[in-house]
Tab-separated table of C-alpha atoms in Angstrom:
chain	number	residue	atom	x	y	z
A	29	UNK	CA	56.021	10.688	72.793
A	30	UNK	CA	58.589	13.412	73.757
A	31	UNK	CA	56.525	15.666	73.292
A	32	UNK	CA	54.118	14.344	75.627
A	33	UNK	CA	56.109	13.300	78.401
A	34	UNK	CA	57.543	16.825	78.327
A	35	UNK	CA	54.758	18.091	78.169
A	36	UNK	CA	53.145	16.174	81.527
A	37	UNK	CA	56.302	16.667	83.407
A	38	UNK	CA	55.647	20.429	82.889
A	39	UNK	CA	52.375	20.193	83.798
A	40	UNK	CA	53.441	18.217	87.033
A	41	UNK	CA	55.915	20.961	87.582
A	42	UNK	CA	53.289	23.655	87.735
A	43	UNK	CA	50.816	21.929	89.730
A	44	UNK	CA	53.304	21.778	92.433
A	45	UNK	CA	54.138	24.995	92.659
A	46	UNK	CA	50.816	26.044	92.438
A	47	UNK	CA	50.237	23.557	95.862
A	48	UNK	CA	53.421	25.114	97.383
A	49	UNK	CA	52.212	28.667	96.381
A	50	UNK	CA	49.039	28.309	98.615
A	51	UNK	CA	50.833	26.336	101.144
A	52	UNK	CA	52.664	29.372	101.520
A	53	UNK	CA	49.705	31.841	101.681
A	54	UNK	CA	48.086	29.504	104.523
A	55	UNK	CA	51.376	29.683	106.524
A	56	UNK	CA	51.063	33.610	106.759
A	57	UNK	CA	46.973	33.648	107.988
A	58	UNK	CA	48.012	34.742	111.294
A	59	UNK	CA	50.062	38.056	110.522
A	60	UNK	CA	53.717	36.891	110.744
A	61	UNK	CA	55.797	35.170	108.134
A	62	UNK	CA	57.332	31.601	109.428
A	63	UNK	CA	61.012	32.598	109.067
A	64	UNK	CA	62.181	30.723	107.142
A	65	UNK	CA	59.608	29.358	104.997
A	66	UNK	CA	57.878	25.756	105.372
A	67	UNK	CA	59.851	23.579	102.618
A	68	UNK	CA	57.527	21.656	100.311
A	69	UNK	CA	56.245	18.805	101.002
A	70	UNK	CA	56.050	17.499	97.146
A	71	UNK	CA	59.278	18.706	96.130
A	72	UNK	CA	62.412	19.106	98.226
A	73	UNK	CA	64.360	21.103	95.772
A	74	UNK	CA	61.561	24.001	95.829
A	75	UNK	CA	62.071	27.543	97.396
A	76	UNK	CA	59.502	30.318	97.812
A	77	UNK	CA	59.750	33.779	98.359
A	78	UNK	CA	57.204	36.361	99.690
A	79	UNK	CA	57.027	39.914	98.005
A	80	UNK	CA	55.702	42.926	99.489
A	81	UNK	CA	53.000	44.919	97.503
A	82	UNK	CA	56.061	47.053	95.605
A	83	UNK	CA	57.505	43.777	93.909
A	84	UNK	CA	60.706	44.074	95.237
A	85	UNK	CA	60.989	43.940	99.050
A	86	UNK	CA	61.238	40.869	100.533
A	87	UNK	CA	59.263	39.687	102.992
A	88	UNK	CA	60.260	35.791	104.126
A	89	UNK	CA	62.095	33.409	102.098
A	90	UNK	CA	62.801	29.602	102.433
A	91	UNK	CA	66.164	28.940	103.491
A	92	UNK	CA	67.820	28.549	100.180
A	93	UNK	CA	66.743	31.978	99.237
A	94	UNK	CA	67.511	33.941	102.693
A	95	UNK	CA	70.494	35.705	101.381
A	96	UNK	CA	69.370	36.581	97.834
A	97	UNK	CA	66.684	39.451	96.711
A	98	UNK	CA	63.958	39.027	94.916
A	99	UNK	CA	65.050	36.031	92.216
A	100	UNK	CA	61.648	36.397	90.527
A	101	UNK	CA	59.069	39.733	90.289
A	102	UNK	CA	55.230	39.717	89.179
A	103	UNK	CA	54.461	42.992	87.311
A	104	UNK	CA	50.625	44.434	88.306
A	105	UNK	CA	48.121	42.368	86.975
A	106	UNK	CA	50.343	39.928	85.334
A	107	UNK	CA	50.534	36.683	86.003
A	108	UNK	CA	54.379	35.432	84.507
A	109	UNK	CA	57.195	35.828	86.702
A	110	UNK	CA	60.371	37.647	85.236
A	111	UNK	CA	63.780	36.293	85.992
A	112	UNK	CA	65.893	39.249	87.722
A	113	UNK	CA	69.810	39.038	87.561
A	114	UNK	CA	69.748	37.512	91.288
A	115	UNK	CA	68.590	34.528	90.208
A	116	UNK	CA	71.280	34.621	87.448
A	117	UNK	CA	74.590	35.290	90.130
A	118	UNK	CA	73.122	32.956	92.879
A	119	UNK	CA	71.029	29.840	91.590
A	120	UNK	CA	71.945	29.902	87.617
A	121	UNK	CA	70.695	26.858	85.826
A	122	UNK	CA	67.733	26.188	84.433
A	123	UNK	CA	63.993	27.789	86.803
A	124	UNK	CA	60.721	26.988	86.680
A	125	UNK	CA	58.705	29.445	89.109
A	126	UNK	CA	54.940	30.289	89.435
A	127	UNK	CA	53.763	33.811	91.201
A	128	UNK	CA	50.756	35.052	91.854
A	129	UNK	CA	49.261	38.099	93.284
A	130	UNK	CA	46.734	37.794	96.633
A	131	UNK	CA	46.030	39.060	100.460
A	132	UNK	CA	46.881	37.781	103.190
A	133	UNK	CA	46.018	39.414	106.604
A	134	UNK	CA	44.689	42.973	104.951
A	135	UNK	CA	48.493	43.210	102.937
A	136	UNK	CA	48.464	42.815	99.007
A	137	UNK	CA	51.872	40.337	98.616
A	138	UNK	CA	53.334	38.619	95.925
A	139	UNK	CA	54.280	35.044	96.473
A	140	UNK	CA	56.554	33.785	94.093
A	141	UNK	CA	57.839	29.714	94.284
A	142	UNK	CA	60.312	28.080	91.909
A	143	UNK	CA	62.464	24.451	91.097
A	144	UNK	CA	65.120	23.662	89.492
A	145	UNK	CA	64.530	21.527	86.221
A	146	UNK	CA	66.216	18.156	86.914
A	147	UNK	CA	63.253	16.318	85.954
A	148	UNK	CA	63.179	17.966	82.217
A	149	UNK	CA	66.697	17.874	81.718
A	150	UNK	CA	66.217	13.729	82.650
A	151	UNK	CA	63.757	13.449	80.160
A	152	UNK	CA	66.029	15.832	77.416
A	153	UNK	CA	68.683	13.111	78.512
A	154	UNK	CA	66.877	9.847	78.396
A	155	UNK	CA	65.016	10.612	75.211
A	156	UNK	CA	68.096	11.726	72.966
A	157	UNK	CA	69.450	8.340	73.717
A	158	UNK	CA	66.609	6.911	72.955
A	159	UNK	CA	66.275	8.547	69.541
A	160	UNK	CA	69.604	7.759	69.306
A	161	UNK	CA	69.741	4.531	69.305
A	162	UNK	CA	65.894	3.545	69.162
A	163	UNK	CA	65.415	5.376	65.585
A	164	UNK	CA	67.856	3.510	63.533
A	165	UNK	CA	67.303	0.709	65.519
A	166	UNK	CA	63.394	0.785	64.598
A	167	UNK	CA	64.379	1.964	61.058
A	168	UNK	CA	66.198	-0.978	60.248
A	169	UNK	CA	63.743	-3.967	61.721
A	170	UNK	CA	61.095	-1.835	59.512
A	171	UNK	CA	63.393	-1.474	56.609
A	172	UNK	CA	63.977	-5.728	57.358
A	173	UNK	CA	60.298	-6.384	57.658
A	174	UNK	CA	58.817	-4.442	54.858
A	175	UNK	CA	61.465	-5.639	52.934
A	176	UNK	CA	60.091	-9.511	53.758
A	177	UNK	CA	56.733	-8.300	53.819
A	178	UNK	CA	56.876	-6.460	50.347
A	179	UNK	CA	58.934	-9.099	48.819
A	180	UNK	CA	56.729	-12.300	49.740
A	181	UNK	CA	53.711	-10.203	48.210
A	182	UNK	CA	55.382	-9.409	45.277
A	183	UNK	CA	56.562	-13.325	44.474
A	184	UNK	CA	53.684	-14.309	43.015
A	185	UNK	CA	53.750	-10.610	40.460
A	186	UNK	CA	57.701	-11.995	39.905
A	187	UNK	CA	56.401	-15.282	38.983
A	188	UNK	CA	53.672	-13.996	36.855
A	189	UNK	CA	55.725	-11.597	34.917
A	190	UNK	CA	58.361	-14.382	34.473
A	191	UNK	CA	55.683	-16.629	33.002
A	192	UNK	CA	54.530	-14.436	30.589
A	193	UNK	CA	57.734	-13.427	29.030
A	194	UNK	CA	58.342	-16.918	28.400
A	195	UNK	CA	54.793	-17.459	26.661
A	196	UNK	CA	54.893	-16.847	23.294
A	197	UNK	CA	52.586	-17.524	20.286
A	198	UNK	CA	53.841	-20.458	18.881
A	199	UNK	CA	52.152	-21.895	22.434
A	200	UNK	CA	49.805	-20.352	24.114
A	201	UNK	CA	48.774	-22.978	25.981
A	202	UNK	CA	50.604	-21.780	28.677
A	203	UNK	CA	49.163	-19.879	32.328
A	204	UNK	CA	50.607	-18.379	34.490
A	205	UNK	CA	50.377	-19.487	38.065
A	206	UNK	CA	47.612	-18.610	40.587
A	207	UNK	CA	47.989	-18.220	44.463
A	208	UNK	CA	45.783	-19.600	46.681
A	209	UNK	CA	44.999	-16.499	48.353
A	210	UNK	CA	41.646	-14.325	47.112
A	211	UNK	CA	43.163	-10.736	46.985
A	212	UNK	CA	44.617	-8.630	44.107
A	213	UNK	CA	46.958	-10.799	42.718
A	214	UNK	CA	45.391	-13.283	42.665
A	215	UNK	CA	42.454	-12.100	40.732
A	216	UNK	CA	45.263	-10.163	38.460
A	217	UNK	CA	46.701	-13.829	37.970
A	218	UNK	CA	42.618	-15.031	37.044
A	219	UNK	CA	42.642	-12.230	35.127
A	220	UNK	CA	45.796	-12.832	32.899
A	221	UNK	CA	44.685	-16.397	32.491
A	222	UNK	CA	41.426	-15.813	31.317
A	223	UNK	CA	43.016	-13.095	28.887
A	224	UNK	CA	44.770	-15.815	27.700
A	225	UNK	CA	42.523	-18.089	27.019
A	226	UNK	CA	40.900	-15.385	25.373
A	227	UNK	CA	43.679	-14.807	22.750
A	228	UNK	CA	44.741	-18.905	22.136
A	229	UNK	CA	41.170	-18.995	21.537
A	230	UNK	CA	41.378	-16.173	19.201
A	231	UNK	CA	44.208	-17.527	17.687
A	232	UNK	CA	43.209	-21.058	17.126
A	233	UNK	CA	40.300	-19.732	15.267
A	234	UNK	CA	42.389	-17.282	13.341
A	235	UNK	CA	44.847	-20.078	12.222
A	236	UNK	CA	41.506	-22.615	11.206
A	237	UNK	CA	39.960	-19.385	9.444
A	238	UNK	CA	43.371	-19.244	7.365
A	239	UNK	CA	43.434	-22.358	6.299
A	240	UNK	CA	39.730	-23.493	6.260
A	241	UNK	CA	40.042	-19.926	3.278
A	242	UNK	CA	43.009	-20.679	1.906
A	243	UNK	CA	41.290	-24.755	1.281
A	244	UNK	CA	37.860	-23.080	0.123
A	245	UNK	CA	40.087	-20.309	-2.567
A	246	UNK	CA	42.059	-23.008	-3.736
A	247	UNK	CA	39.364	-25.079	-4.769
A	248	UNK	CA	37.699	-22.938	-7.509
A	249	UNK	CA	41.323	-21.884	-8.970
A	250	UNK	CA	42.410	-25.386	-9.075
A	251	UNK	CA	39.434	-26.285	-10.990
A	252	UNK	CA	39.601	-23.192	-13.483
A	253	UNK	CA	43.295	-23.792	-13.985
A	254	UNK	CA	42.603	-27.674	-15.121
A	255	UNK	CA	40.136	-26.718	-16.983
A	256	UNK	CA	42.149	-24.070	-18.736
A	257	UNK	CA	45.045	-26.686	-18.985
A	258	UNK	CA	42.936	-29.496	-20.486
A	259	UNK	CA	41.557	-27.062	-23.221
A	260	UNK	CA	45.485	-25.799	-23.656
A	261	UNK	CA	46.689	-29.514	-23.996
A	262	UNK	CA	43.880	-29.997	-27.270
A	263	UNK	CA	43.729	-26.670	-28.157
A	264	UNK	CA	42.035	-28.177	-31.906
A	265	UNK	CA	39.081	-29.915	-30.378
A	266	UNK	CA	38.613	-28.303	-26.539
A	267	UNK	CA	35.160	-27.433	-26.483
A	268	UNK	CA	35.617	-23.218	-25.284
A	269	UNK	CA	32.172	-22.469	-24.805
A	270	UNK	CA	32.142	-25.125	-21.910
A	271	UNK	CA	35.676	-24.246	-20.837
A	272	UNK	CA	34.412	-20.767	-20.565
A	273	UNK	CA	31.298	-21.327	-18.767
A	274	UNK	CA	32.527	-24.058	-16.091
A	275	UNK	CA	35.805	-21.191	-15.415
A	276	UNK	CA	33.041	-18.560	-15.164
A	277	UNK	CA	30.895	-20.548	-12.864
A	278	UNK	CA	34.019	-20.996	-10.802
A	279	UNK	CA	35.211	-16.953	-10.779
A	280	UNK	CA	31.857	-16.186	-9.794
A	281	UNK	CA	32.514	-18.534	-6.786
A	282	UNK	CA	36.057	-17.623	-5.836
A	283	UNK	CA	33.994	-14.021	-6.320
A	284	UNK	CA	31.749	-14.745	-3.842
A	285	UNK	CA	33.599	-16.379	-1.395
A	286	UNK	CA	36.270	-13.297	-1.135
A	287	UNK	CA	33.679	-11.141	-0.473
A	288	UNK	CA	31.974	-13.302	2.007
A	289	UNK	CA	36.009	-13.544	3.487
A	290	UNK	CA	36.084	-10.087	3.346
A	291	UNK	CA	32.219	-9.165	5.150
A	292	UNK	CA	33.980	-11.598	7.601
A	293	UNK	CA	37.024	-9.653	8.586
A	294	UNK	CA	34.877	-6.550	8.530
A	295	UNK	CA	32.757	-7.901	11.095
A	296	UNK	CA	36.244	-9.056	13.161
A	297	UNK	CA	37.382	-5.652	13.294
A	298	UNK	CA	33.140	-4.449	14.173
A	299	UNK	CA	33.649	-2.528	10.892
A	300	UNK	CA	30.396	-4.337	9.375
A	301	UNK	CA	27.897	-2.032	9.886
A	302	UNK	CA	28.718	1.590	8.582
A	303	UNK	CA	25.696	3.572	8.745
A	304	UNK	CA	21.923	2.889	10.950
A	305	UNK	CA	19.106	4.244	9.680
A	306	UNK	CA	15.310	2.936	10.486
A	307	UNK	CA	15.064	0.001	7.511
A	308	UNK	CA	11.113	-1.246	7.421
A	309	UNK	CA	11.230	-4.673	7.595
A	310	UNK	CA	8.295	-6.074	5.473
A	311	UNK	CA	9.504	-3.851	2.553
A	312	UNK	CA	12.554	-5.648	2.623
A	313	UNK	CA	11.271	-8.741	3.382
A	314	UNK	CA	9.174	-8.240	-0.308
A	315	UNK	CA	12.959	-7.266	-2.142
A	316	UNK	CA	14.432	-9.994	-0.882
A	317	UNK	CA	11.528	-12.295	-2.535
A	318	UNK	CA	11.521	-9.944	-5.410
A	319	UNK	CA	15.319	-10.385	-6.145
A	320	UNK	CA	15.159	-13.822	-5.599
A	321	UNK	CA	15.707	-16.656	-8.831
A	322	UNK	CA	13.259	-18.496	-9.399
A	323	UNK	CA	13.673	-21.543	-7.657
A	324	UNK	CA	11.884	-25.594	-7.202
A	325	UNK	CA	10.041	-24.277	-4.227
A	326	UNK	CA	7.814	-20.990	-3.673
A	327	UNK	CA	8.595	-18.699	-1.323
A	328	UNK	CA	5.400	-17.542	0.389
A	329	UNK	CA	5.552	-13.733	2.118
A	330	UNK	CA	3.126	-13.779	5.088
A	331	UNK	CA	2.383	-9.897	5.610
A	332	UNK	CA	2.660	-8.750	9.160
A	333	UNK	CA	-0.187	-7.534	10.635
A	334	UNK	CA	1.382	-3.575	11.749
A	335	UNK	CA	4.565	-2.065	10.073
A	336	UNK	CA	7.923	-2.667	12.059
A	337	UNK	CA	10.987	-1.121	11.491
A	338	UNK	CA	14.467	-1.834	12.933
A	339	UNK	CA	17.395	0.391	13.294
A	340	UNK	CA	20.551	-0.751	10.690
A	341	UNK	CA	22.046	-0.893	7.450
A	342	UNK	CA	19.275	-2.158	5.193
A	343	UNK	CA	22.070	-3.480	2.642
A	344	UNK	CA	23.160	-6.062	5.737
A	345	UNK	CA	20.062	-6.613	6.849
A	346	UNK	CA	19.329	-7.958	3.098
A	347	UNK	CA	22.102	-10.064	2.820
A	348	UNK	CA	21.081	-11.409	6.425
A	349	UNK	CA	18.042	-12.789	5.367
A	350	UNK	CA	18.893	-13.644	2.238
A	351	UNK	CA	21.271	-16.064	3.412
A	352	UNK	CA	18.933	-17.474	5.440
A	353	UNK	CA	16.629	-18.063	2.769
A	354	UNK	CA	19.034	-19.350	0.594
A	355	UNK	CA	19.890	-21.983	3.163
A	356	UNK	CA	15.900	-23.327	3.989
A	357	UNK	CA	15.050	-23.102	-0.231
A	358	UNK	CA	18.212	-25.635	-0.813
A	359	UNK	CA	17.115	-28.127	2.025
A	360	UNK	CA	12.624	-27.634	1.609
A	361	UNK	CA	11.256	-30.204	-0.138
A	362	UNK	CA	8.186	-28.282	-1.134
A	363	UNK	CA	7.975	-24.853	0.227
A	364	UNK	CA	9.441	-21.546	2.561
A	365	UNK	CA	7.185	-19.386	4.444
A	366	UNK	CA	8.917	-16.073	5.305
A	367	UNK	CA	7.001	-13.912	7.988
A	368	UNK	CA	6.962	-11.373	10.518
A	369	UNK	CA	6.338	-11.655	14.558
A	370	UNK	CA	5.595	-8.477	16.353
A	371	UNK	CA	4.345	-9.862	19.928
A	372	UNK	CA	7.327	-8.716	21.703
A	373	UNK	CA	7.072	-4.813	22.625
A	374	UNK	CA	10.434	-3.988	22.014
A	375	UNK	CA	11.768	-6.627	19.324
A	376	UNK	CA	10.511	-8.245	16.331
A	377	UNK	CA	11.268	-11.767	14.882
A	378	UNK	CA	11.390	-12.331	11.017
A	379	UNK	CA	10.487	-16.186	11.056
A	380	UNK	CA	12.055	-18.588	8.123
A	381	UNK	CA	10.530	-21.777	7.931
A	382	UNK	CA	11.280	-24.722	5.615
A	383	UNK	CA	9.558	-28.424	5.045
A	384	UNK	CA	13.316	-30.357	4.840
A	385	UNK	CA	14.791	-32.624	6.745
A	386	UNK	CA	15.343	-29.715	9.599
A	387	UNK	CA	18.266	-29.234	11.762
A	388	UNK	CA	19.735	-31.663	14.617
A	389	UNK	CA	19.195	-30.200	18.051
A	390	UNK	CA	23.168	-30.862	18.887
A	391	UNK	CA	24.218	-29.509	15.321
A	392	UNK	CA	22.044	-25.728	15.693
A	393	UNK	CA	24.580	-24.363	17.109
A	394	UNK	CA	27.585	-25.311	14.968
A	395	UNK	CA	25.750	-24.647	11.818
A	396	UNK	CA	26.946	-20.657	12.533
A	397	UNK	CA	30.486	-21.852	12.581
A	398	UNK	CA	32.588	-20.358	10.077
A	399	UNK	CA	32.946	-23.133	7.025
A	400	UNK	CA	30.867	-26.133	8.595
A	401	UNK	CA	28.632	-27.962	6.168
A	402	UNK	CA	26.445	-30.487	7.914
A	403	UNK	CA	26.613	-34.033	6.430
A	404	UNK	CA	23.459	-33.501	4.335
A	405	UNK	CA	25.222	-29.962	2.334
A	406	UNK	CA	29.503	-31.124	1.503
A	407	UNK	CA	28.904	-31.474	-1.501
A	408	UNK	CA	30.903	-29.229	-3.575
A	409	UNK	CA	28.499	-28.710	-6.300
A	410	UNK	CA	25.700	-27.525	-4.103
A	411	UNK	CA	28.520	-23.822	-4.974
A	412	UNK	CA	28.168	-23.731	-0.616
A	413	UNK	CA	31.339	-22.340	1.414
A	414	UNK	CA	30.050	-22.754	4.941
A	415	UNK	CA	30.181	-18.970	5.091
A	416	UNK	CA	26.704	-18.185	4.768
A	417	UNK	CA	25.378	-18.782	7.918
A	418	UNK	CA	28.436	-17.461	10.091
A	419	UNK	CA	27.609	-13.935	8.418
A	420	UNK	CA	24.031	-14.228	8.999
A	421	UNK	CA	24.891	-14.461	12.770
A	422	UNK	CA	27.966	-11.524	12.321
A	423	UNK	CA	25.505	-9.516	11.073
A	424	UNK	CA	22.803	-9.864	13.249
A	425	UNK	CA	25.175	-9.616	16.293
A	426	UNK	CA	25.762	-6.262	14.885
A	427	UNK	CA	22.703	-5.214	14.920
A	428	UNK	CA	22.428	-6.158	18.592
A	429	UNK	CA	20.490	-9.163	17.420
A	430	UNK	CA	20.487	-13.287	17.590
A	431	UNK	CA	19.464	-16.022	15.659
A	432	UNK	CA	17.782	-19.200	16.697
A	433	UNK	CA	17.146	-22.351	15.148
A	434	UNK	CA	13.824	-24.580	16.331
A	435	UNK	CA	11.552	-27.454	14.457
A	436	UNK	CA	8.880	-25.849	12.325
A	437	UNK	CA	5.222	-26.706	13.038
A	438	UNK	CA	4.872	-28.467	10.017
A	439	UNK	CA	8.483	-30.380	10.334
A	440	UNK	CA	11.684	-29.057	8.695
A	441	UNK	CA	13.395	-26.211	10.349
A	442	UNK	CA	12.737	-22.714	11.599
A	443	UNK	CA	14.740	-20.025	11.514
A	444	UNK	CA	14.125	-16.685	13.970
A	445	UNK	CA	16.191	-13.742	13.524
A	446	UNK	CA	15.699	-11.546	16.562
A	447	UNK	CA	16.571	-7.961	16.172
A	448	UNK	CA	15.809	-4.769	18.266
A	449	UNK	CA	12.881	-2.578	17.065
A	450	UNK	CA	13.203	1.011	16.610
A	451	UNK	CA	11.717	3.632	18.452
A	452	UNK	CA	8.639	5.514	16.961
């Protein structure tokens, strides 16, 4: 703004002179100089001199500047006016002049006009006390107001990080508040919460998964240590062979179930899968029959009508439908049909379908819970953990895959494990 005003009142300045400059040259049309010369009309503190052709000499002069020399001279083809030492012992102070060069009645003169410079010294004056007094003025209502401003946005962060230093894990229940308002902090706030939720969630299934394995280990060691005891207490007539085939039965169990624990907290950390490679899928589909017991109900192998492959770790991908197969031959009354669907372009569906009872509608989903048993398989003695299933969906998630569960044609239940094919 100082800048600016100075600026314009320079510019004002100039244009004035300029005006009293030609006034001057007008006044002198007819041959003789007006003695002394016109005052200006725009500004009463301007004078005006008129220089003959060598600079020097002067010609006419307002009355302020009758008794002085030339105060300002115009060198030959320039148009800035230099200050002489007249100006310096007469008027002092601080000058503002315009000259220019031009001919009036056949003579080549110099007319030179010049103010004094009240008007910037006013605006010098009036703007140092306003910085004086306007800058820390201003710099302490926006030092007030951004304070306010900054600190009512920040509240909400204050309450948010005060919140969450109080929530701990013994309860994560806890959230921290939300503002009403839909900007930053507020989805930050969303954010946090749903993070949150995220980790009691985690938690609550981490603390069931602990106990739900620490129930399901001590199971099979409390049976093999009363078994061991009751042979121990009648060492004479405890019948070993038994003894060592019911606390074989249950090693091969506890066996079973820490690896399954194990798989498990692979597949937590998304360690499951090590290596892909392309895995065809009806080979494996014929080991997994192969390598199966013999059983009460067949296991039929419907061969797919072009070869798919997948991209994975064949090993998993075994031990993903062999639980699966497991699960429909312990619930079929009479048979399980194990196929292949190729329709899709870019996925393929290895089918499992059984003739049992089949699978509630509300109860599909929770079957791939980790340790649920469905009214029909708690029974300790069918050797289940509730484990099978939940890896069968680990795995397949792995894989980039999913696993639904639907009625078979025929009744009972069926099984589709949908899994990305690989590329030719």
């Amino acid at each position: 703004m100082y800048l600016v005003q100075l600026g314009s009142a320079r510019t004002t300045i100039d244009n004035q002179l300029r005006t009293y400059a030609t006034q001057i040259e007008q006044s002198g049309q007819s041959g003789r100089w007006p003695s002394p010369l016109p005052a200006s009309p725009l500004d009463a503190n301007a004078e005006a001199q008129v220089l003959a052709a060598d600079g020097t000499t002067v010609l006419a002069a307002t009355r302020g500047l009758a008794e002085y020399g030339a105060v300002y001279t115009l060198a030959p083809g320039s148009d800035t006016p230099v200050r002489q030492s007249t100006a310096d012992r007469g008027l002092g102070g601080e000058l503002r002049a315009y000259a220019t060069h031009t001919t009036v009645d056949g003579r080549s003169v110099d007319i030179v006009t010049l103010t004094t410079t009240t008007s910037l010294g006013q605006i010098n004056e009036t703007f140092t006390r306003l910085l004086l007094i306007g800058i820390p003025t201003i710099l302490l209502l926006a030092s007030g107001t951004v304070w306010l401003v900054v600190g009512r946005a920040l509240r909400p962060v204050e309450q948010i990080r005060r919140t969450t230093t109080e929530i701990s894990a013994a309860d994560l229940s806890r959230r921290v508040p939300e503002p009403t308002a839909h900007d930053e902090i507020g989805e930050l706030a969303r954010t946090m919460n749903g993070m949150l939720a995220r980790i009691e969630d985690s938690a609550v299934r981490q603390r069931r998964f602990v106990a739900d394995a620490s129930h399901e280990l001590r199971t099979p060691l409390a049976a093999i240590r009363t078994t061991l005891e009751v042979g121990l207490a009648h060492p004479q007539r405890a019948p070993w062979r038994e003894i060592a085939e019911r606390v074989m039965r249950q090693s091969s169990r506890l066996e079973s179930l820490v690896e399954q624990l194990l798989l498990l907290a692979r597949s937590d950390d998304g360690h499951l899968v090590q290596a892909r490679r392309r895995v065809a899928v009806e080979p494996l589909l014929r080991e997994v029959c192969a390598s199966t017991a013999p059983t009460r109900v067949p296991v039929e192998l419907r061969p797919a009508a072009a070869q798919a492959h997948v991209l994975g770790d064949s090993e998993q991908l075994e031990r993903l439908v062999r639980n699966i197969l497991d699960n429909a031959i312990r619930h079929a009354r009479s048979r399980v049909t194990l196929g292949i669907d190729t329709v899709a372009p870019d996925t393929l569906a290895i089918e499992i379908a059984d003739d049992g009872p089949g699978i509630p509608a509300q109860e599909r989903d929770r079957v791939f819970d980790r340790f649920i048993r469905l009214d029909t398989s708690r029974e300790r003695g069918s050797g289940t953990s509730g484990l099978g299933l939940a890896l069968a969906k680990e795995i397949a998630t792995a894989h980039g895959g999913t696993i639904t569960i639907t009625d078979a044609p025929g009744g009972g239940a069926l099984v589709r494990i949908i899994l990305p094919r690989a590329a030719d």
